[in-house]
mmCIF file with all atom_site columns, C-alpha atoms in Angstrom:
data_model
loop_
_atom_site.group_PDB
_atom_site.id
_atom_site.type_symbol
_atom_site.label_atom_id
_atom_site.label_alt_id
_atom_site.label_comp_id
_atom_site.label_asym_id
_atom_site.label_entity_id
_atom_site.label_seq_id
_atom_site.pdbx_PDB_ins_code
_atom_site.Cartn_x
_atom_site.Cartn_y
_atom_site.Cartn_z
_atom_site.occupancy
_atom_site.B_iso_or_equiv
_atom_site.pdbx_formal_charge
_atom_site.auth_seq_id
_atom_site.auth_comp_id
_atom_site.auth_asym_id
_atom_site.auth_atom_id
_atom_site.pdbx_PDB_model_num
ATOM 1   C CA . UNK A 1 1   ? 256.735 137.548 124.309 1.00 0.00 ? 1   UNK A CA 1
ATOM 2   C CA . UNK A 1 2   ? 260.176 137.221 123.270 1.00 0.00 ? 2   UNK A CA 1
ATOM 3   C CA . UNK A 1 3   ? 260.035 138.713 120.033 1.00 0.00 ? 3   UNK A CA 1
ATOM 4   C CA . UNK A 1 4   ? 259.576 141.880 122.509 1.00 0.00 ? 4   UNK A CA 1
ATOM 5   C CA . UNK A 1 5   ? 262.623 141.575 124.361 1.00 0.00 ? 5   UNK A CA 1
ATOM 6   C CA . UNK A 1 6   ? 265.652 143.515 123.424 1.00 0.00 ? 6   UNK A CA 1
ATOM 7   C CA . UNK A 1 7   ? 268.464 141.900 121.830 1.00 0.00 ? 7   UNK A CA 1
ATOM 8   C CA . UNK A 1 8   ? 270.563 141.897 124.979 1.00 0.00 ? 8   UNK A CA 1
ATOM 9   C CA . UNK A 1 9   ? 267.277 140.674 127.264 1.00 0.00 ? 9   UNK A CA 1
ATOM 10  C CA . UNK A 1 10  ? 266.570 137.859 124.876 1.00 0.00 ? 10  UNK A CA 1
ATOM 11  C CA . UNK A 1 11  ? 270.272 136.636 124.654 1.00 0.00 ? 11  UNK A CA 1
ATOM 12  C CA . UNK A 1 12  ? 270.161 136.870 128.688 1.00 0.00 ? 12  UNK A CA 1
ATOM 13  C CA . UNK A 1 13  ? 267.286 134.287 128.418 1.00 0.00 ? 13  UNK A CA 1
ATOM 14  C CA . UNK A 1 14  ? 268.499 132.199 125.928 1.00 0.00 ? 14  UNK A CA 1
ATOM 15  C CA . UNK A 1 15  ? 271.646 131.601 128.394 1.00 0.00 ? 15  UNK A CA 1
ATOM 16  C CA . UNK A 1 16  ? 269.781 131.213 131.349 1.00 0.00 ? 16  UNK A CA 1
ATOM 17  C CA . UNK A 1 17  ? 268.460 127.578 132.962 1.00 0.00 ? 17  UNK A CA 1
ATOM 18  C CA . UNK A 1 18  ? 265.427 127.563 131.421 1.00 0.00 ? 18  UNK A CA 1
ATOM 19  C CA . UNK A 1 19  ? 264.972 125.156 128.253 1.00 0.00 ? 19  UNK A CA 1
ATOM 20  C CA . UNK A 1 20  ? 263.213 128.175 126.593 1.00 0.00 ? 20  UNK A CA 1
ATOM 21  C CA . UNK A 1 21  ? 264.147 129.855 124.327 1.00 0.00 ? 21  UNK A CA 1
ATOM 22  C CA . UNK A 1 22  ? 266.204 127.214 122.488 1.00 0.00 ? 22  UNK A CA 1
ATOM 23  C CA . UNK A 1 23  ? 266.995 125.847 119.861 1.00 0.00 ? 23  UNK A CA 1
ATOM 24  C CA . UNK A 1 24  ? 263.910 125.670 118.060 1.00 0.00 ? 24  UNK A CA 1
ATOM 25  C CA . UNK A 1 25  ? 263.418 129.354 118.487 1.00 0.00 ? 25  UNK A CA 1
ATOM 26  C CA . UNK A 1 26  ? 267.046 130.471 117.794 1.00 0.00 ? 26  UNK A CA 1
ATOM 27  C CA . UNK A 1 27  ? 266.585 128.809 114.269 1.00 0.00 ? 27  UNK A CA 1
ATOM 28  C CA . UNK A 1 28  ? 263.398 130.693 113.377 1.00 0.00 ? 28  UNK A CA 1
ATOM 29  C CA . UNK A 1 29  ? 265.016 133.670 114.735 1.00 0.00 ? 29  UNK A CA 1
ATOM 30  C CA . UNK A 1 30  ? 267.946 132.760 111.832 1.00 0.00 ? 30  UNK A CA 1
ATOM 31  C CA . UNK A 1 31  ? 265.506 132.278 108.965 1.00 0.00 ? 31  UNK A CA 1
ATOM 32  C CA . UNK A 1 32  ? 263.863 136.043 109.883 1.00 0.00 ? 32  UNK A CA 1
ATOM 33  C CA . UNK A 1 33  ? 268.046 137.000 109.530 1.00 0.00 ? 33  UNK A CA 1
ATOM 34  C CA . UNK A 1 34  ? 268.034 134.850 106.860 1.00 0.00 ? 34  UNK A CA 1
ATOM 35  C CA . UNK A 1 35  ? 264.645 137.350 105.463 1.00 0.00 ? 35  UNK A CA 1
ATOM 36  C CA . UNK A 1 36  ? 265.627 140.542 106.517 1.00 0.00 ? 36  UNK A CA 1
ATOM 37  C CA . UNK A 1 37  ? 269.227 140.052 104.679 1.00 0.00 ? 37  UNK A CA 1
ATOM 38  C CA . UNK A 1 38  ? 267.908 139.183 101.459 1.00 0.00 ? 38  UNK A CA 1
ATOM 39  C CA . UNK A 1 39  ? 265.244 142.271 101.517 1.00 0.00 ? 39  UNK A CA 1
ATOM 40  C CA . UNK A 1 40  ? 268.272 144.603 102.149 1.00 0.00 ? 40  UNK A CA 1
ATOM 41  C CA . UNK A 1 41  ? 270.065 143.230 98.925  1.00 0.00 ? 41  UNK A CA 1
ATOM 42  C CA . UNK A 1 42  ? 267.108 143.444 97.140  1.00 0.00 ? 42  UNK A CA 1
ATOM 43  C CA . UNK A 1 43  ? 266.495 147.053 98.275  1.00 0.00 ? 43  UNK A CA 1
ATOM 44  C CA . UNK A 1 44  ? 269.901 147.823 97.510  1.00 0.00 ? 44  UNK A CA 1
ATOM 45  C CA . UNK A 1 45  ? 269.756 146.611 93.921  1.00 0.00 ? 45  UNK A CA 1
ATOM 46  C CA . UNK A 1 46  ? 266.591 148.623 93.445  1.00 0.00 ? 46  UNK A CA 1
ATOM 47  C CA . UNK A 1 47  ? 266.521 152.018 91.857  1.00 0.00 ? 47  UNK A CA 1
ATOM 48  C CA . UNK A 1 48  ? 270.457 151.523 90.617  1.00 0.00 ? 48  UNK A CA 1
ATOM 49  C CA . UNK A 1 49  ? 270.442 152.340 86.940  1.00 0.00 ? 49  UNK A CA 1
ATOM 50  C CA . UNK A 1 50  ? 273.059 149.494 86.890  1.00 0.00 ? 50  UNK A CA 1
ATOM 51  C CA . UNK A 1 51  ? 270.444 146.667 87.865  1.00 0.00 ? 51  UNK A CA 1
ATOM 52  C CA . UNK A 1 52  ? 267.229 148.367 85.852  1.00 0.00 ? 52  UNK A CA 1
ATOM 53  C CA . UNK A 1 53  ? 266.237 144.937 84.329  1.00 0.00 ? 53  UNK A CA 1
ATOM 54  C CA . UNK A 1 54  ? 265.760 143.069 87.121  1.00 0.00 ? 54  UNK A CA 1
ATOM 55  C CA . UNK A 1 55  ? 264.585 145.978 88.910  1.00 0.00 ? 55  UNK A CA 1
ATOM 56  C CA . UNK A 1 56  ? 260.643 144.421 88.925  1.00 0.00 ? 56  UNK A CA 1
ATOM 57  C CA . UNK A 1 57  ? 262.052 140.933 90.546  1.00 0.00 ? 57  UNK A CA 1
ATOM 58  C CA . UNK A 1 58  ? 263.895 142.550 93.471  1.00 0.00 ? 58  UNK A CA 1
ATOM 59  C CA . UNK A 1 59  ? 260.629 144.739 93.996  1.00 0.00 ? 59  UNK A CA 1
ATOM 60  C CA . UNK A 1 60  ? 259.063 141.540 94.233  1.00 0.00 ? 60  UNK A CA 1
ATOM 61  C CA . UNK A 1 61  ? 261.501 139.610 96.285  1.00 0.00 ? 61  UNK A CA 1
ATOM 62  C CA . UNK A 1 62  ? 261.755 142.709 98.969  1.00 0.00 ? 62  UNK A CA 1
ATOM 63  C CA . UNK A 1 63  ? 258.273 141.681 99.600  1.00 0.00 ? 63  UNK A CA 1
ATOM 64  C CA . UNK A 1 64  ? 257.783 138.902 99.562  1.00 0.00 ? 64  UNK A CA 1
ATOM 65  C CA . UNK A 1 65  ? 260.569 138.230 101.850 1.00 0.00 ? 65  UNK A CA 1
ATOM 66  C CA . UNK A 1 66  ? 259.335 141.310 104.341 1.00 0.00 ? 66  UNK A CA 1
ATOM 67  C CA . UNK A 1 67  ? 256.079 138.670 104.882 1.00 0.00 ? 67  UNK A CA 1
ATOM 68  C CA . UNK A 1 68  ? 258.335 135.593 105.488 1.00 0.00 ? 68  UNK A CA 1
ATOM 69  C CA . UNK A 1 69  ? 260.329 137.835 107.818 1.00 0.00 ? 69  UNK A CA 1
ATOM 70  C CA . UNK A 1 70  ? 257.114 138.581 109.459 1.00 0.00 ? 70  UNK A CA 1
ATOM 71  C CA . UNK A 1 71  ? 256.006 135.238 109.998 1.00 0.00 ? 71  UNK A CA 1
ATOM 72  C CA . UNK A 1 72  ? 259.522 133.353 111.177 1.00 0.00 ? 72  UNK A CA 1
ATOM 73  C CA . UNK A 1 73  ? 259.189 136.528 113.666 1.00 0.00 ? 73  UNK A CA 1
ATOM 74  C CA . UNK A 1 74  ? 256.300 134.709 115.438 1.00 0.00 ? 74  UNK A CA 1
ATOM 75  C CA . UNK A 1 75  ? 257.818 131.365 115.050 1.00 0.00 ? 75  UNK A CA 1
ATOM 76  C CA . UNK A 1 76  ? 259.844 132.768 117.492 1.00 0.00 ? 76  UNK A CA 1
ATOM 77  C CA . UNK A 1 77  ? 257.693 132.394 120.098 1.00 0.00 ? 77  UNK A CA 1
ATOM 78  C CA . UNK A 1 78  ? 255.370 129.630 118.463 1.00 0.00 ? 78  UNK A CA 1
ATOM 79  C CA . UNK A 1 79  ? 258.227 127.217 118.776 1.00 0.00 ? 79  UNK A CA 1
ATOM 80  C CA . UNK A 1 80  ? 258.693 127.700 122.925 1.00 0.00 ? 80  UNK A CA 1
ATOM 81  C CA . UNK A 1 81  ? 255.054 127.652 123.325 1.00 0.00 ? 81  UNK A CA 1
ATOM 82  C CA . UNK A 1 82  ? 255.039 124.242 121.569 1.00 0.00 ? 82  UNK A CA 1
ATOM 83  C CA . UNK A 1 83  ? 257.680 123.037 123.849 1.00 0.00 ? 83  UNK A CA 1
ATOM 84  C CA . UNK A 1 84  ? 255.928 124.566 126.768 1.00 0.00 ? 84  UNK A CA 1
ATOM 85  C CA . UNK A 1 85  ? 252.575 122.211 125.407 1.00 0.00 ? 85  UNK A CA 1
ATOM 86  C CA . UNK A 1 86  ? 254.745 119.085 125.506 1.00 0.00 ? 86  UNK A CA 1
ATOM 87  C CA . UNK A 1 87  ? 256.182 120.014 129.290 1.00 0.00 ? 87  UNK A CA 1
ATOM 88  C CA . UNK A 1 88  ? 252.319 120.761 130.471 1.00 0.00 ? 88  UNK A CA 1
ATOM 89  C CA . UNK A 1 89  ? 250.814 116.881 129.169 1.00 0.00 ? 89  UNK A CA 1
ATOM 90  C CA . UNK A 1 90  ? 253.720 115.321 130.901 1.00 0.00 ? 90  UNK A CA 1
ATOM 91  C CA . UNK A 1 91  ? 252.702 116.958 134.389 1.00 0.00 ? 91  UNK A CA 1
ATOM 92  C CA . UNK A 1 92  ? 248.768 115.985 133.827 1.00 0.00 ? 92  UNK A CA 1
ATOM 93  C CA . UNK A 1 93  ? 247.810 113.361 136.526 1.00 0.00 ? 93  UNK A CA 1
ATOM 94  C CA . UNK A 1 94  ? 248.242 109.525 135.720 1.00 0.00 ? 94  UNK A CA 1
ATOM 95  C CA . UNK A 1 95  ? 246.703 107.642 139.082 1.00 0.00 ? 95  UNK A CA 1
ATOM 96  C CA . UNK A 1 96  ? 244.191 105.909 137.249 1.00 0.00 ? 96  UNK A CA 1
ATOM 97  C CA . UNK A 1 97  ? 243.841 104.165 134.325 1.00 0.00 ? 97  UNK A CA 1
ATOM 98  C CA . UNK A 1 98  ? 242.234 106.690 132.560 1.00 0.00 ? 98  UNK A CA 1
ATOM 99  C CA . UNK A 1 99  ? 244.220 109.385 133.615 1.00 0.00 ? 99  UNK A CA 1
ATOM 100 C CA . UNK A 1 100 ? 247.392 107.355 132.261 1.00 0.00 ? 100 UNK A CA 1
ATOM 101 C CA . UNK A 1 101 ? 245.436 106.785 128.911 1.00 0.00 ? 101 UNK A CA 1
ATOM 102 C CA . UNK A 1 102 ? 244.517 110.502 128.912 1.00 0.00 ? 102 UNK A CA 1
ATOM 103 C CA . UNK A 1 103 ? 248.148 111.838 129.752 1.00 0.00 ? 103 UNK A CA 1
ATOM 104 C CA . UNK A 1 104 ? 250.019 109.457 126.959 1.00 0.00 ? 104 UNK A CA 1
ATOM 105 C CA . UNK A 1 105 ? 247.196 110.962 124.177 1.00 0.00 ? 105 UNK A CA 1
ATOM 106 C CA . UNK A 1 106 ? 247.719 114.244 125.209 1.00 0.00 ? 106 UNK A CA 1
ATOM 107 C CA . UNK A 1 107 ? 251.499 113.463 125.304 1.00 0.00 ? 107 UNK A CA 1
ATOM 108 C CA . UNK A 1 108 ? 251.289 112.616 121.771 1.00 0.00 ? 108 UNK A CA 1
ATOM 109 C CA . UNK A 1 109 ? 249.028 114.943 120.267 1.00 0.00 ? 109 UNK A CA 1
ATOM 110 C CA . UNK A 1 110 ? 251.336 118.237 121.501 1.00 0.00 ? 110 UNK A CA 1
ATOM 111 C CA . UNK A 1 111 ? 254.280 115.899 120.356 1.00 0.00 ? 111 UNK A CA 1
ATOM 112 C CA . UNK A 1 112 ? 253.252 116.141 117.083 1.00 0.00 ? 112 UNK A CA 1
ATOM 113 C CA . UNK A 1 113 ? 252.702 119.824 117.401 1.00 0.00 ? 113 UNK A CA 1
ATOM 114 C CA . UNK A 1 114 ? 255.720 120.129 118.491 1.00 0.00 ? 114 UNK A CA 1
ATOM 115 C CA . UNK A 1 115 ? 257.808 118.534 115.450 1.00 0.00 ? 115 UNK A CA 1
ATOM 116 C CA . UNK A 1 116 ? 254.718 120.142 113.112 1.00 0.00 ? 116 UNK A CA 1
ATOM 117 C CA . UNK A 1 117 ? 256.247 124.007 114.459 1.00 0.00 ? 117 UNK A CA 1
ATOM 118 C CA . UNK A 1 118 ? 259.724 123.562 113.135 1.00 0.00 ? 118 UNK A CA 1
ATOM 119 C CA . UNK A 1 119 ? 258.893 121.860 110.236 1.00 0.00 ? 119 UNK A CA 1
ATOM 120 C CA . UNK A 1 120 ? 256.634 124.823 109.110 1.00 0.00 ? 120 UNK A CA 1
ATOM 121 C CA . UNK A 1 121 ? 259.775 126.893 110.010 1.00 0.00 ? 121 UNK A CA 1
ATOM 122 C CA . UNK A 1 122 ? 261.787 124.615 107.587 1.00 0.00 ? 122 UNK A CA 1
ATOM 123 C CA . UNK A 1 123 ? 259.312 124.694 104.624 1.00 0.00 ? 123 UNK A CA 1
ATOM 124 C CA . UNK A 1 124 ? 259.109 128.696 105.149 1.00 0.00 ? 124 UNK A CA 1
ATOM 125 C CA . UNK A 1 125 ? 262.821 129.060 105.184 1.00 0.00 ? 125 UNK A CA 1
ATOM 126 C CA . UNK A 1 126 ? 263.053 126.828 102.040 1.00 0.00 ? 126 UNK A CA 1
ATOM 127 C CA . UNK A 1 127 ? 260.452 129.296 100.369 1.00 0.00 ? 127 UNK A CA 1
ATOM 128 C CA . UNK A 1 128 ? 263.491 132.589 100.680 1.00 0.00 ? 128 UNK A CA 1
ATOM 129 C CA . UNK A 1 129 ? 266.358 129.827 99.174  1.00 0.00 ? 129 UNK A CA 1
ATOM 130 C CA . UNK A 1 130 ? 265.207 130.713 95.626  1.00 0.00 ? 130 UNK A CA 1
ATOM 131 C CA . UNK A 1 131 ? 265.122 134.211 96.033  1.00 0.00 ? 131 UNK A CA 1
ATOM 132 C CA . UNK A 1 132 ? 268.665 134.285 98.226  1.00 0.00 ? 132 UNK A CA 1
ATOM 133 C CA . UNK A 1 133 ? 269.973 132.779 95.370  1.00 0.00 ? 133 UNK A CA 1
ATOM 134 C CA . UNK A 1 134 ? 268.430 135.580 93.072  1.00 0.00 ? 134 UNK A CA 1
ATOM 135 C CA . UNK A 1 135 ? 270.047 138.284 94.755  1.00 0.00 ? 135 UNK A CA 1
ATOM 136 C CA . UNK A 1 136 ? 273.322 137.225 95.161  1.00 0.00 ? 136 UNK A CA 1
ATOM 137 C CA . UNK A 1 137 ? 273.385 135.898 91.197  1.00 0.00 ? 137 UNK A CA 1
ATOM 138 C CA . UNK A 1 138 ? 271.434 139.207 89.844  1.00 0.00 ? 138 UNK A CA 1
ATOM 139 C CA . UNK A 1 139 ? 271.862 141.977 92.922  1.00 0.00 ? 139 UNK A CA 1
ATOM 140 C CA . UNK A 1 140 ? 273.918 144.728 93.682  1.00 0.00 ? 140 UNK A CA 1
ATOM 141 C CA . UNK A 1 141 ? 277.727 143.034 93.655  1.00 0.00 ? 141 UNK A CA 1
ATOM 142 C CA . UNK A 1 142 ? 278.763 145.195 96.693  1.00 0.00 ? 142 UNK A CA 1
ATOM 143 C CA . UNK A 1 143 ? 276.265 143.026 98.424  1.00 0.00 ? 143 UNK A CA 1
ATOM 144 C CA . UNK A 1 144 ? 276.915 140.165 97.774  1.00 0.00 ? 144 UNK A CA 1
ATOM 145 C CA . UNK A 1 145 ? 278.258 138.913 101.066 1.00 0.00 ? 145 UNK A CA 1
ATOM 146 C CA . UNK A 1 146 ? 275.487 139.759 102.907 1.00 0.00 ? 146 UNK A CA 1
ATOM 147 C CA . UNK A 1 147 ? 273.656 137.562 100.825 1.00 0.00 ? 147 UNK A CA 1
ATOM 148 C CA . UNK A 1 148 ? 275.566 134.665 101.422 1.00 0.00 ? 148 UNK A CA 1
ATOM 149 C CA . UNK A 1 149 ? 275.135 135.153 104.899 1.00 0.00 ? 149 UNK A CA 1
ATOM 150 C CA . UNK A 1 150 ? 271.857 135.315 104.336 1.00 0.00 ? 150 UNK A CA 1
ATOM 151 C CA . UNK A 1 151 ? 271.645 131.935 102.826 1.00 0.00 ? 151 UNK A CA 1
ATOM 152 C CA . UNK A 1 152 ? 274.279 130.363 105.531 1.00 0.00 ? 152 UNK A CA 1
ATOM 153 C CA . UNK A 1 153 ? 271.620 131.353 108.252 1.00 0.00 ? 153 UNK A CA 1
ATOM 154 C CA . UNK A 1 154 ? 269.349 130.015 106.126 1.00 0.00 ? 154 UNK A CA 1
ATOM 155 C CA . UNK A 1 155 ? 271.014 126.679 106.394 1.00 0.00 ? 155 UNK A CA 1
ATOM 156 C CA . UNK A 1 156 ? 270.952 126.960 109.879 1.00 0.00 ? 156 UNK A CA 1
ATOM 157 C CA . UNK A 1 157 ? 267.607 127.919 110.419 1.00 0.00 ? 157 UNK A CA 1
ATOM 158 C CA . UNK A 1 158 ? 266.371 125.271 107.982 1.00 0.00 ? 158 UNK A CA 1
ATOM 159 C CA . UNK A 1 159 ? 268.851 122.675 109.927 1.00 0.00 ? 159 UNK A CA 1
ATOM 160 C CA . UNK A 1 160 ? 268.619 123.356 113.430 1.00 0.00 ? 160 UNK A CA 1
ATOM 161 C CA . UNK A 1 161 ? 264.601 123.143 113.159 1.00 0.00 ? 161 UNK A CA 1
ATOM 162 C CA . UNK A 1 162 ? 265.054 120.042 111.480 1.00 0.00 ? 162 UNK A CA 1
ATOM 163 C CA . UNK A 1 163 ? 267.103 118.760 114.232 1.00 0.00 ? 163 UNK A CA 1
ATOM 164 C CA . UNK A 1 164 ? 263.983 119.849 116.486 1.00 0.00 ? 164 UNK A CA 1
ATOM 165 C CA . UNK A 1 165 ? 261.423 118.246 114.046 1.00 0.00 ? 165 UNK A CA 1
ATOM 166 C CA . UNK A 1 166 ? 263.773 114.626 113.989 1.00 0.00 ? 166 UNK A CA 1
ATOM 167 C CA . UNK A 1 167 ? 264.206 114.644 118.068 1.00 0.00 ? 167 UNK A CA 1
ATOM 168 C CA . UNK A 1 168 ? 260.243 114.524 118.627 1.00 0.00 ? 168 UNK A CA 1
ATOM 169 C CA . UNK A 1 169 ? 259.647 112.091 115.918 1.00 0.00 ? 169 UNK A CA 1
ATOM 170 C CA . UNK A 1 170 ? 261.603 109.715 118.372 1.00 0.00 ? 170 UNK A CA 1
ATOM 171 C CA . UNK A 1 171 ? 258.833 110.100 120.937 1.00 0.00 ? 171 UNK A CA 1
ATOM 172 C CA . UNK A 1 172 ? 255.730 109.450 118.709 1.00 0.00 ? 172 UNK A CA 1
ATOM 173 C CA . UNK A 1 173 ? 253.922 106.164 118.141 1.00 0.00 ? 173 UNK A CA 1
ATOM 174 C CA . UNK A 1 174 ? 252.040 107.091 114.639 1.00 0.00 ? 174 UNK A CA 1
ATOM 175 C CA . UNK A 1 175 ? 254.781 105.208 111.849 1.00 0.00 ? 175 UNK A CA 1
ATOM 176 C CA . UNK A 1 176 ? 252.917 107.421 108.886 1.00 0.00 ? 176 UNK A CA 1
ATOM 177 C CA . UNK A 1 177 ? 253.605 110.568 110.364 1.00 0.00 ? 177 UNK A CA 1
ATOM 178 C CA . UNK A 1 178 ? 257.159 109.872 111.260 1.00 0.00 ? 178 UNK A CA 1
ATOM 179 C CA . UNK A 1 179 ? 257.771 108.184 107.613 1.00 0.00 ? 179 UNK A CA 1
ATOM 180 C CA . UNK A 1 180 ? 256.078 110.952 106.331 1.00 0.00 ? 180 UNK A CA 1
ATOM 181 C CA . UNK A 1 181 ? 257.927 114.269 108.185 1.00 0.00 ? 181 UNK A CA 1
ATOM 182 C CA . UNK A 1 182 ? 261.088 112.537 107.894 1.00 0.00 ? 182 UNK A CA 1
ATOM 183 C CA . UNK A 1 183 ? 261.247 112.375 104.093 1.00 0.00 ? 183 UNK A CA 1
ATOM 184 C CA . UNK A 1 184 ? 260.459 115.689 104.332 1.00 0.00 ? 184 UNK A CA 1
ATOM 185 C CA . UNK A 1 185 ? 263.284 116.506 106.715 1.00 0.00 ? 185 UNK A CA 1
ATOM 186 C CA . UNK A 1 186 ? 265.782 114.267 104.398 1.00 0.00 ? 186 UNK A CA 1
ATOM 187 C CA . UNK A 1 187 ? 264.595 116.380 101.347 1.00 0.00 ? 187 UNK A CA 1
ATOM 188 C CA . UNK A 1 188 ? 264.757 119.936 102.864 1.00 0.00 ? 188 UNK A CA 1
ATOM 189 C CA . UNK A 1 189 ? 268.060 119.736 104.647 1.00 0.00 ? 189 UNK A CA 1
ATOM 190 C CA . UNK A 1 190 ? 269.718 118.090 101.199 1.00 0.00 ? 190 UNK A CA 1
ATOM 191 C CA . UNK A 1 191 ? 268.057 121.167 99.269  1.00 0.00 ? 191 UNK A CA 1
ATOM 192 C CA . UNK A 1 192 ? 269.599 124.138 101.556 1.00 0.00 ? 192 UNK A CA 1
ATOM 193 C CA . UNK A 1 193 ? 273.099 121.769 102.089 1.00 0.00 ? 193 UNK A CA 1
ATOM 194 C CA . UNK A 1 194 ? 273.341 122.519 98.229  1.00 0.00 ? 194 UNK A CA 1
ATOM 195 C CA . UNK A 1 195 ? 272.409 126.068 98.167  1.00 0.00 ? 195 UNK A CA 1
ATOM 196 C CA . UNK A 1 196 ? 274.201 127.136 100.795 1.00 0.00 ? 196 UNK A CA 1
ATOM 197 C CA . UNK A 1 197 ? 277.501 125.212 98.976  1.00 0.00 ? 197 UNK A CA 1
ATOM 198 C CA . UNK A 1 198 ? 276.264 126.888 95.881  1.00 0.00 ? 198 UNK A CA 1
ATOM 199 C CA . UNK A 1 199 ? 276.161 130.119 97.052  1.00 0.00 ? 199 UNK A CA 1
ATOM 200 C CA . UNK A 1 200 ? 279.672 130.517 99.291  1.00 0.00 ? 200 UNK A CA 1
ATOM 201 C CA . UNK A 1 201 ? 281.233 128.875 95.433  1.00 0.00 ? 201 UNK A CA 1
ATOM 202 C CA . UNK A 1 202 ? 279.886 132.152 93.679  1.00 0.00 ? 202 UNK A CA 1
ATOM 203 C CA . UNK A 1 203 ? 280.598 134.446 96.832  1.00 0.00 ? 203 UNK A CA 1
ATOM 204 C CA . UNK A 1 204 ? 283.869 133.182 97.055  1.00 0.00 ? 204 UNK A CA 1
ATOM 205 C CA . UNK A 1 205 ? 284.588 133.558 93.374  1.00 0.00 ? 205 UNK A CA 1
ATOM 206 C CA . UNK A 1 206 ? 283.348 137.063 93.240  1.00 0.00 ? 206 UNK A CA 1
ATOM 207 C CA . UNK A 1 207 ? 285.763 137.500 96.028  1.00 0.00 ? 207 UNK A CA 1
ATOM 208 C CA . UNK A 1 208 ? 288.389 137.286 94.067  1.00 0.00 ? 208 UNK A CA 1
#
């Protein structure tokens, strides 16, 4: 599995002639960044007698972002093995009639899986925006950078598998899924475009 690579190994395959791991997994990988930033805010901001009020939120946050962390983990890997379903239909045989009819369902069915993968990574990376935004607005001040970095990989994360979930919808015949995924797309790259802006504004400011 990747996930079980060290950092150097799994860069070493990323840059390596192999389509996998790409792009897809690279922005998973950036929303469990994304996760593991935001739970080191939060943990920083609890137990300071400073930030005792919203001590019960970041308790909350820090774990609920530890199980999104968790789960973009696998992503990780979920995304190349979807990839790796979408290479395997295109090599089944197509002699006969039925083998072509066969080959283009099969085609499409792990197409579909394969823009369905980063769009779950999307919606789960839109689930931390909310509470990125909470700890950079209520946490501990001397973290605040780290929180906007946690909400610019967040952005890219959300983005990039967007761009994954918008490439397959050009190979796949079904107009209501398409209509329906790209809305969805449109609507969850606008949302993180405006947090992220949001978010370097009040880092920025705090900056100062």
């Amino acid at each position: 599995m990747l996930t079980d690579k060290t950092i150097k190994e799994f860069l070493a395959e990323t840059a390596g002639d192999a389509p996998v791991p790409g792009g897809g997994s690279i922005s998973a990988l950036n929303g469990s960044i994304a996760a593991a930033l935001t739970g080191m805010v939060a943990n920083l901001t609890i137990g300071r007698k400073k930030y005792a009020e919203v001590e019960d939120e970041m308790k909350t946050i820090a774990c609920e972002v530890a199980r999104l962390q968790s789960e973009l983990v696998i992503d990780v890997d979920k995304d190349s093995e979807a990839y790796n379903r979408v290479f395997a239909a295109f090599k089944l045989p197509k002699d006969t009639e039925e083998e072509k009819a066969h080959r283009s369902a099969e085609i499409q069915k792990n197409t579909k899986y394969a823009a369905e993968v980063p769009m779950e990574v999307a919606r789960r990376v839109s689930k931390l925006l909310p509470m990125i935004e909470a700890v950079i607005i209520k946490g501990n001040q001397n973290a605040i950078t780290d929180g906007c970095v946690a909400m610019m990989c967040a952005k890219v994360a959300v983005v990039g598998a967007l761009f994954n979930v918008r490439i397959n919808l050009t190979s796949i015949k079904d107009a209501d899924f398409v209509a329906r995924m790209t809305e969805e797309a449109d609507r969850l790259e606008a949302e993180v475009t405006a947090k992220e802006k949001h978010a370097i504004e009040i880092t920025k400011e705090a900056c100062k």
